[in-house]
mmCIF file of C-alpha atoms and ligand atoms in Angstrom:
data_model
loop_
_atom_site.group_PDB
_atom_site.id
_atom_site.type_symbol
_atom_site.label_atom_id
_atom_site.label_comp_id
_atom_site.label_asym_id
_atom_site.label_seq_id
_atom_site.Cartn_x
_atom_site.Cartn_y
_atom_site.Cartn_z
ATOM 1 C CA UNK T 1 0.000 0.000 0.000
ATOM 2 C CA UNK T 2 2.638 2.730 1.263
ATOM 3 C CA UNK T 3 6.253 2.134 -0.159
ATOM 4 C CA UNK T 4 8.546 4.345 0.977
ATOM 5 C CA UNK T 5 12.281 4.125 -0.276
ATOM 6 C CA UNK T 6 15.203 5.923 0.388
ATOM 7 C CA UNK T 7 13.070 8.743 1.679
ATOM 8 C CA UNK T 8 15.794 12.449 2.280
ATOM 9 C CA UNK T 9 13.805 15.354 3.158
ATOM 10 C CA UNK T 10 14.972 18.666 4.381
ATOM 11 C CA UNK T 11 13.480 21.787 6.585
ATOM 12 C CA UNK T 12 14.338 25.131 6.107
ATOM 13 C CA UNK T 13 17.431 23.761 4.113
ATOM 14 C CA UNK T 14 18.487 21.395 6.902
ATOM 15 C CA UNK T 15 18.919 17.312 6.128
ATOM 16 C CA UNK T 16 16.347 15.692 8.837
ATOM 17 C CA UNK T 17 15.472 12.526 6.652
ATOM 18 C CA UNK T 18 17.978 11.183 5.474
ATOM 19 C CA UNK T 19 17.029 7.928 3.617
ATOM 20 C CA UNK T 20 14.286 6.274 5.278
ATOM 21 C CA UNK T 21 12.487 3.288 3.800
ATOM 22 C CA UNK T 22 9.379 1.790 5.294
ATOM 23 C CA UNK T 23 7.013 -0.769 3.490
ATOM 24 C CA UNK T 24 3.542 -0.717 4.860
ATOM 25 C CA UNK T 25 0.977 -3.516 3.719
ATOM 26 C CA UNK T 26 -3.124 -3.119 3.757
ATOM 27 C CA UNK T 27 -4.091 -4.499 6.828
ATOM 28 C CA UNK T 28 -1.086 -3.447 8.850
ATOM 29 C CA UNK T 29 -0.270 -1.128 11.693
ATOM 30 C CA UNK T 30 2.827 0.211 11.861
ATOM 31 C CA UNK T 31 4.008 2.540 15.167
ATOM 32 C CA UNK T 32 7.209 4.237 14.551
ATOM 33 C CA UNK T 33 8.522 5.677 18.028
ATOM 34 C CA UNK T 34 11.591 7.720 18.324
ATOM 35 C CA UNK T 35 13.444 10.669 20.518
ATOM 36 C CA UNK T 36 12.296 14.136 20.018
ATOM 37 C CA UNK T 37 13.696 15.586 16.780
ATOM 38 C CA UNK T 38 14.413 12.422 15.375
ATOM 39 C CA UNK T 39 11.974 13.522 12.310
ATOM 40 C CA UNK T 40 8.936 11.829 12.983
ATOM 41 C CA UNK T 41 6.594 15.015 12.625
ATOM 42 C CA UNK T 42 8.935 15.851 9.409
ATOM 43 C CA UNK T 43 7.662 12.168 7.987
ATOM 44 C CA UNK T 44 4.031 12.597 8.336
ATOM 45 C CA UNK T 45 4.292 16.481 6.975
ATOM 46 C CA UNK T 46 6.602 15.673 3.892
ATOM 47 C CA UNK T 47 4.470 12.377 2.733
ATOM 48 C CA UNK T 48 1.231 14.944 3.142
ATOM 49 C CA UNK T 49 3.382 17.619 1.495
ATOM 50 C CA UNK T 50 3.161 20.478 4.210
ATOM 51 C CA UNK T 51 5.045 23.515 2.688
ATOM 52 C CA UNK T 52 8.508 23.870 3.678
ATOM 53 C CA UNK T 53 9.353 20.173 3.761
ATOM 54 C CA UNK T 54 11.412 19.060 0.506
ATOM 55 C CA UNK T 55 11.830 16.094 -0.985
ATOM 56 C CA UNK T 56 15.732 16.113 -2.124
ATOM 57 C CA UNK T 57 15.768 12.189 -2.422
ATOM 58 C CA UNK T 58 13.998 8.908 -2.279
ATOM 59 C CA UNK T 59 10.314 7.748 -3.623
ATOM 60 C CA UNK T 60 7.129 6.954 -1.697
ATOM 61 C CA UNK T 61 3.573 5.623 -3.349
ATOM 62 C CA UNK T 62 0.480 4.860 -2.263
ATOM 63 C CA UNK T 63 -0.948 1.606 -4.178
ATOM 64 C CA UNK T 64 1.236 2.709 -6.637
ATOM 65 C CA UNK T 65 0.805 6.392 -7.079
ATOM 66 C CA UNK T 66 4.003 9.073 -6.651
ATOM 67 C CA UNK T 67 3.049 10.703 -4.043
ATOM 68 C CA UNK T 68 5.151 13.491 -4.495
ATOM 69 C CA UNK T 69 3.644 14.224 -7.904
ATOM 70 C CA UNK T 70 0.573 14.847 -6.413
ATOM 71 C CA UNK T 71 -0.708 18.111 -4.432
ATOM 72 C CA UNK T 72 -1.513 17.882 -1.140
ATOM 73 C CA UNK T 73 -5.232 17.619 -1.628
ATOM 74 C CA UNK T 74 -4.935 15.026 -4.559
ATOM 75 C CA UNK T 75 -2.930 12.856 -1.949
ATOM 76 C CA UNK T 76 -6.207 13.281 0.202
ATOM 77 C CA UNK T 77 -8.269 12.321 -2.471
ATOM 78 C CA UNK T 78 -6.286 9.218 -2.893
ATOM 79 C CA UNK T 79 -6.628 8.123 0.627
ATOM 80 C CA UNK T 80 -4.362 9.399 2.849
ATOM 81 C CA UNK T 81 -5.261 11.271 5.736
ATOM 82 C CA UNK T 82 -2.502 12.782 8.174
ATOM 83 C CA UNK T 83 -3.344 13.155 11.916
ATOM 84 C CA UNK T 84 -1.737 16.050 13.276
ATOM 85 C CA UNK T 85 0.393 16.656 16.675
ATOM 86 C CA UNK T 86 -1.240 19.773 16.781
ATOM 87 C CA UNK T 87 -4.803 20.413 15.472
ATOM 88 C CA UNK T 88 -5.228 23.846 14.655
ATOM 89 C CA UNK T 89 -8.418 25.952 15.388
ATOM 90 C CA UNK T 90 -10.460 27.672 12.101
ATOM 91 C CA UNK T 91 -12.832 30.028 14.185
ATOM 92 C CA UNK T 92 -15.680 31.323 12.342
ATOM 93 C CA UNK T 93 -16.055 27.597 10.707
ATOM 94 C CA UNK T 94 -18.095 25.002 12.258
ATOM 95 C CA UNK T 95 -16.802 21.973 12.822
ATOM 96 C CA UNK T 96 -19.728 19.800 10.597
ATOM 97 C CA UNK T 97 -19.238 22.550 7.346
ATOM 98 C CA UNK T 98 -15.535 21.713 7.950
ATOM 99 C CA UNK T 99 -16.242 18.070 7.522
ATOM 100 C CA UNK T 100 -19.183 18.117 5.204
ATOM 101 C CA UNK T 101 -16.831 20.491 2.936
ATOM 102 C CA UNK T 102 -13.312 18.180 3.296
ATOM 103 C CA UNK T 103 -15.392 15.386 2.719
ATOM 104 C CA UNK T 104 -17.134 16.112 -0.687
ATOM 105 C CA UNK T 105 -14.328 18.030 -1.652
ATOM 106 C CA UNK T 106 -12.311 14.667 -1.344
ATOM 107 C CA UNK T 107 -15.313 13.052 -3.498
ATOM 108 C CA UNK T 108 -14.949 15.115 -5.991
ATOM 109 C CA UNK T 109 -11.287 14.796 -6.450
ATOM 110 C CA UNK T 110 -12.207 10.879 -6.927
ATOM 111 C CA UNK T 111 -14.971 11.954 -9.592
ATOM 112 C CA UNK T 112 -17.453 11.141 -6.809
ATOM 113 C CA UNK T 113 -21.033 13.313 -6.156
ATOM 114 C CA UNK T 114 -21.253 15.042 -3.264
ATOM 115 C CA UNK T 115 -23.147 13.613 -0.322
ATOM 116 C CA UNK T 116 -26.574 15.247 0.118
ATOM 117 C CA UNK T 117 -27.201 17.222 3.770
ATOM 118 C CA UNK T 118 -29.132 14.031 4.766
ATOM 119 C CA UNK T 119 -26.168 11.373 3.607
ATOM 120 C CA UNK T 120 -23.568 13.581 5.608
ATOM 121 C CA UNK T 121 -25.684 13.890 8.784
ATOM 122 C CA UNK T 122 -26.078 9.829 8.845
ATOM 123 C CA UNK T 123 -22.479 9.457 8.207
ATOM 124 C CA UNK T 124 -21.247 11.905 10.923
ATOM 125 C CA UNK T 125 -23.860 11.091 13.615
ATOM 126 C CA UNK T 126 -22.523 7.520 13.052
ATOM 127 C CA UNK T 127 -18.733 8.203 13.057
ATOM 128 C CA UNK T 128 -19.400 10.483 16.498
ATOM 129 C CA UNK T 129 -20.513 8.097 18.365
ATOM 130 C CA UNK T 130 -17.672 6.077 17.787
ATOM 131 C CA UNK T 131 -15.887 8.672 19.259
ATOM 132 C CA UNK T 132 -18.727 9.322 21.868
ATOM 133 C CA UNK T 133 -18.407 12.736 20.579
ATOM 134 C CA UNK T 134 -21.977 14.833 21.005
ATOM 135 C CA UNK T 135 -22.885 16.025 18.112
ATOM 136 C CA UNK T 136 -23.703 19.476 19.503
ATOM 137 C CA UNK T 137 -19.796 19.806 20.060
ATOM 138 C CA UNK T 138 -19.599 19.846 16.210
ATOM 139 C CA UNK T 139 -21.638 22.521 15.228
ATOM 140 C CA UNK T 140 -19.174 25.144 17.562
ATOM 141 C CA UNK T 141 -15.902 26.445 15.593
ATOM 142 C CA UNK T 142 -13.153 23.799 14.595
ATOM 143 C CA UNK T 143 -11.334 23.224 17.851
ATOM 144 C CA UNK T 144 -11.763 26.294 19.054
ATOM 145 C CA UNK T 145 -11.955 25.444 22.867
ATOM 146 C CA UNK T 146 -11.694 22.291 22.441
ATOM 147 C CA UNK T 147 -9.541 20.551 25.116
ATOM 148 C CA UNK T 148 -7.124 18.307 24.164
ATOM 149 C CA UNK T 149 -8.814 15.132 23.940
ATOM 150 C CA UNK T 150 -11.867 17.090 22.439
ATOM 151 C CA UNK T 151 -9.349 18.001 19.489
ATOM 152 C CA UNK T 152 -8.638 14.077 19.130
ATOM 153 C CA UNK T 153 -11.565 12.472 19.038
ATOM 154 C CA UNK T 154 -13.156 15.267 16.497
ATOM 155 C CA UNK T 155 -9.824 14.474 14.463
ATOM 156 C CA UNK T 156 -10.860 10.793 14.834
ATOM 157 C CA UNK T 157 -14.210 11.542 13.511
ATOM 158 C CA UNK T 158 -13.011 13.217 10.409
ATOM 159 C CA UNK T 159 -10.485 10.160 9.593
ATOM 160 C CA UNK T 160 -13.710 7.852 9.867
ATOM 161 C CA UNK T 161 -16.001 10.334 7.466
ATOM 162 C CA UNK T 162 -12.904 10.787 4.978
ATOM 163 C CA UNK T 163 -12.505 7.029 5.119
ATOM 164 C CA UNK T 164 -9.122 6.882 4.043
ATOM 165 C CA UNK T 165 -6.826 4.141 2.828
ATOM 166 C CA UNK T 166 -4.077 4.780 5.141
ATOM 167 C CA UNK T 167 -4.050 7.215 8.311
ATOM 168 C CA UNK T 168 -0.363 8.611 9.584
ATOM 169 C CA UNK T 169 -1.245 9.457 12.876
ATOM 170 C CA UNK T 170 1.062 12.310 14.876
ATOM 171 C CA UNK T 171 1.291 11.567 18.169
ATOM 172 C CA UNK T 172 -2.610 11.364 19.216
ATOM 173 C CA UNK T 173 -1.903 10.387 22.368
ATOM 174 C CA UNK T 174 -0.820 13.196 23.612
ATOM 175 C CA UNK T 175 -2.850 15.085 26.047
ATOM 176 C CA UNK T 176 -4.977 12.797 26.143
ATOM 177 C CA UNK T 177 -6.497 11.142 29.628
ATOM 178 C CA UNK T 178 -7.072 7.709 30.537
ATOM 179 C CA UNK T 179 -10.434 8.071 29.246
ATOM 180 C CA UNK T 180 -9.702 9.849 26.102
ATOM 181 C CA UNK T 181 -7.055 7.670 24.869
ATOM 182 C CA UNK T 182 -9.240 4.599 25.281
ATOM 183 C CA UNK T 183 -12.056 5.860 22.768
ATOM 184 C CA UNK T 184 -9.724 7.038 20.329
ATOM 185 C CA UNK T 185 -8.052 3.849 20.150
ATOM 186 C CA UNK T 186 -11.104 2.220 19.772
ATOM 187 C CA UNK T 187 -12.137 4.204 17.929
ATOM 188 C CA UNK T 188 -9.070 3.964 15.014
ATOM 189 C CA UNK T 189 -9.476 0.211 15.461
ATOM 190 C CA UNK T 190 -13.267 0.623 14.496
ATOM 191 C CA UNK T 191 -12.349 3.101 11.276
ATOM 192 C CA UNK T 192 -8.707 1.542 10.280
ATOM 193 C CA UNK T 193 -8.189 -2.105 11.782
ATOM 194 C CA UNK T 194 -9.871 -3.193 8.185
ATOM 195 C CA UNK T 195 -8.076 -6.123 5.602
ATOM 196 C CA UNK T 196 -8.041 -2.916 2.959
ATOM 197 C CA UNK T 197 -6.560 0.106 5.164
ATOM 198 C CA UNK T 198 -3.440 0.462 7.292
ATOM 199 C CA UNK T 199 -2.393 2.747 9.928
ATOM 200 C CA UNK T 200 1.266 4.490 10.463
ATOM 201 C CA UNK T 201 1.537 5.889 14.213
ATOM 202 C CA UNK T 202 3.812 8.135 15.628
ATOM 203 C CA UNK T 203 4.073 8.165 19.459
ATOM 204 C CA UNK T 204 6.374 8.179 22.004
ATOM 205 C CA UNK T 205 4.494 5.773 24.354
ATOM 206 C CA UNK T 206 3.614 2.375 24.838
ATOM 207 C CA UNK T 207 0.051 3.110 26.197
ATOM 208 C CA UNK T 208 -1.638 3.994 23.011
ATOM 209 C CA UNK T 209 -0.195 0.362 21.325
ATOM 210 C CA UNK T 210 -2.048 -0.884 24.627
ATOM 211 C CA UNK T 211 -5.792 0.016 22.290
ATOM 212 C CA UNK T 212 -4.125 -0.138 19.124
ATOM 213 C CA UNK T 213 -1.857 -3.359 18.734
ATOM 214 C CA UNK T 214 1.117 -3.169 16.308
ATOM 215 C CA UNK T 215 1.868 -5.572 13.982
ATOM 216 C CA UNK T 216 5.635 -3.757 13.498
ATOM 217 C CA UNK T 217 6.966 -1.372 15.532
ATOM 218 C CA UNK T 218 9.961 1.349 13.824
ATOM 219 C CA UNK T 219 12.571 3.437 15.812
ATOM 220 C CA UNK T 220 13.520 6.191 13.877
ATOM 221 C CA UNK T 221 16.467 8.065 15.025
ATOM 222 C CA UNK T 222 18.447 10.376 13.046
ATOM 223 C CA UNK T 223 16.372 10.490 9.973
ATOM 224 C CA UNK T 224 16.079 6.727 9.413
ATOM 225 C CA UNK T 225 14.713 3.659 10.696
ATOM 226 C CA UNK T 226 17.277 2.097 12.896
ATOM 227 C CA UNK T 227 15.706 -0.926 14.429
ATOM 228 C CA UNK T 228 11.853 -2.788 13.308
ATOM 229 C CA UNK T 229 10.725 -5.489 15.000
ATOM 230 C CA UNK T 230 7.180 -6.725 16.648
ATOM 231 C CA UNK T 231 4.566 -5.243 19.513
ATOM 232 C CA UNK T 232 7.770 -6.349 21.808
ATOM 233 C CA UNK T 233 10.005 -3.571 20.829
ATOM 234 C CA UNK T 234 7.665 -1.021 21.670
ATOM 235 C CA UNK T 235 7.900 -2.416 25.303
ATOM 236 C CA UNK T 236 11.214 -3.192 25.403
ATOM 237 C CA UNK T 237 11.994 0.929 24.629
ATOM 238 C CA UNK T 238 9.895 1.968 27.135
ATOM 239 C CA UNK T 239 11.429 -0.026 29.901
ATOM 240 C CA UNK T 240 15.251 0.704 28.215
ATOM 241 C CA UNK T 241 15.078 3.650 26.618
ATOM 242 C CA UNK T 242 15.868 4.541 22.761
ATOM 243 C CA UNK T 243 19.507 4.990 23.426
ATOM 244 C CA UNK T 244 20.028 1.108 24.880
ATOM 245 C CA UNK T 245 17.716 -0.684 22.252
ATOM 246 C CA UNK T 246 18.634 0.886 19.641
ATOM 247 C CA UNK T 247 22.447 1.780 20.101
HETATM 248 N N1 ADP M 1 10.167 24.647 10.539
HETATM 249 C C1 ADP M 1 11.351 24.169 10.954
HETATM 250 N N2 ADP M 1 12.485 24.912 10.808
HETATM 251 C C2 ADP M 1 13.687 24.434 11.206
HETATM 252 N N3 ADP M 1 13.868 23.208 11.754
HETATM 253 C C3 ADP M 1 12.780 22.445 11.914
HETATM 254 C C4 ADP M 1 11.468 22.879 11.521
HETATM 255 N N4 ADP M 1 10.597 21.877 11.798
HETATM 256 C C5 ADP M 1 11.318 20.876 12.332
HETATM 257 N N5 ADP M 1 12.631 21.216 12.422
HETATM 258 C C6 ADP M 1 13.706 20.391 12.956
HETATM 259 O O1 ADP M 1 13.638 19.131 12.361
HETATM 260 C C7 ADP M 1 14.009 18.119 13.309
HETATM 261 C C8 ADP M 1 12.955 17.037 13.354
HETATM 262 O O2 ADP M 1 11.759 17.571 13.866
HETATM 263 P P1 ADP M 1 10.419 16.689 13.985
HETATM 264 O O3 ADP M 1 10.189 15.975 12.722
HETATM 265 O O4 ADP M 1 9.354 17.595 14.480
HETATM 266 O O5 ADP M 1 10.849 15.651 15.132
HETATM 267 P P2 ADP M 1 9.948 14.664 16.011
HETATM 268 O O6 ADP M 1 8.551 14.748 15.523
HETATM 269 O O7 ADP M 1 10.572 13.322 15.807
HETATM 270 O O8 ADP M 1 10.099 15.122 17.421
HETATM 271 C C9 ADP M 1 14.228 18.832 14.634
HETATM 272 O O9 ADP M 1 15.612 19.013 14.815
HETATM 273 C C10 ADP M 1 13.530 20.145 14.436
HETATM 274 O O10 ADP M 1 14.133 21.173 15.198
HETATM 275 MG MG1 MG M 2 6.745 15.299 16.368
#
């Protein structure tokens, strides 16, 4: 599904990837875990092509498709969504127009027609209470507000109404409670844990991989992957630390 080869990026002129290679099968969940700075962030942004992250080596497609011939919103349209570390706030926008917009605007990149008012209110009622989100939380402005955890699980409800082939998730567990972090890991094994979809997540702790098992876990420490192996790794850095296990 997600081939990634060789991957060198670079931000604000500075070498953070520096030829990375991943191979991520439907049905898979990958974590990749890693000290700060190691260029985690830097992988989700430059495969979603955030401005200011260049690709100065490598490939990566999706089923196929260069990504990095594609715009940002015609990566979107092919089925990638990107989870981010730090959801930003659009006052004045309400958070159903927000989705009802992304959504057909991803439909119509596929040559798709829009979903009536009707067919969108169905498929977000549905996809909040997965997230035991009220729905009267998404008709106030896009995060603004929102606590933490509120800004994850309305995240998690656009990734289920985009539906997307593969999700790169930044770091949702952070600032997230007890509470929190158990419905959004239920709730991306409800929307992703499918035979035709995979997940990529980025975190630095074990506890999410507690709701959302692994099949492969990644360190990635300066720029590449240094170490893969199964769920066991993920414990095995938590208890040692990234600079015994994967020294
Ligand atoms: N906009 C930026 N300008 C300059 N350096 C940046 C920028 N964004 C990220 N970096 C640097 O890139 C490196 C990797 O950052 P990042 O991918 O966010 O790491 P991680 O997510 O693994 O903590 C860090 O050294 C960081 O300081
Ligand atoms: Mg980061």
């Amino acid at each position: 599904m997600l081939e990634i080869q060789n991957l060198q990026a670079t931000v604000a002129d500075k070498p953070i990837l520096k030829g990375l290679s991943l191979t991520i099968n439907a049905g898979e969940i990958h974590a990749i875990m890693g000290p700060n700075g190691a260029g985690k962030s830097t992988l989700g942004y430059t495969l979603g092509g955030r401005p200011g992250y260049e690709v100065t080596g490598g490939t990566a497609t999706l089923d196929g498709a260069d990504l990095f011939e594609l715009e940002p919103h015609e990566r979107a349209a092919a089925g990638l969504f990107l989870g981010f570390q730090y959801p930003v706030e659009i006052p004045g926008v309400s958070f159903v127009q927000f989705l009802r917009e992304s959504a057909n605007a991803q439909r119509k990149g596929r040559g798709e027609a829009p979903l009536s008012g009707g067919e969108f209110l169905k498929l977000a009622k549905e996809k909040a209470g997965l997230l035991r989100m009220d729905m009267d939380m998404l008709k106030r402005p896009v995060n603004v507000g929102f606590s933490g955890g509120e800004k994850k699980r309305a995240e998690m409800v656009q990734m289920g109404i985009l539906d997307p082939k593969i999700a790169i998730l930044d770091e949702t567990d952070s600032g997230l409670d007890i509470d929190a972090l158990r419905i959004c890991g239920e709730g991306i094994n409800a929307i992703m844990r499918k035979p035709d979809k995979a997940v990529l997540l980025i975190t630095h702790y074990q506890r999410l991989l507690d709701y959302v098992k692994p099949d492969f876990v990644h360190v990635l420490a300066g720029g590449r992957i240094v170490k893969s192996g199964g769920p066991e790794l993920a414990l095995e850095l938590e208890e040692h630390g990234y600079e015994a296990v994967a020294a």
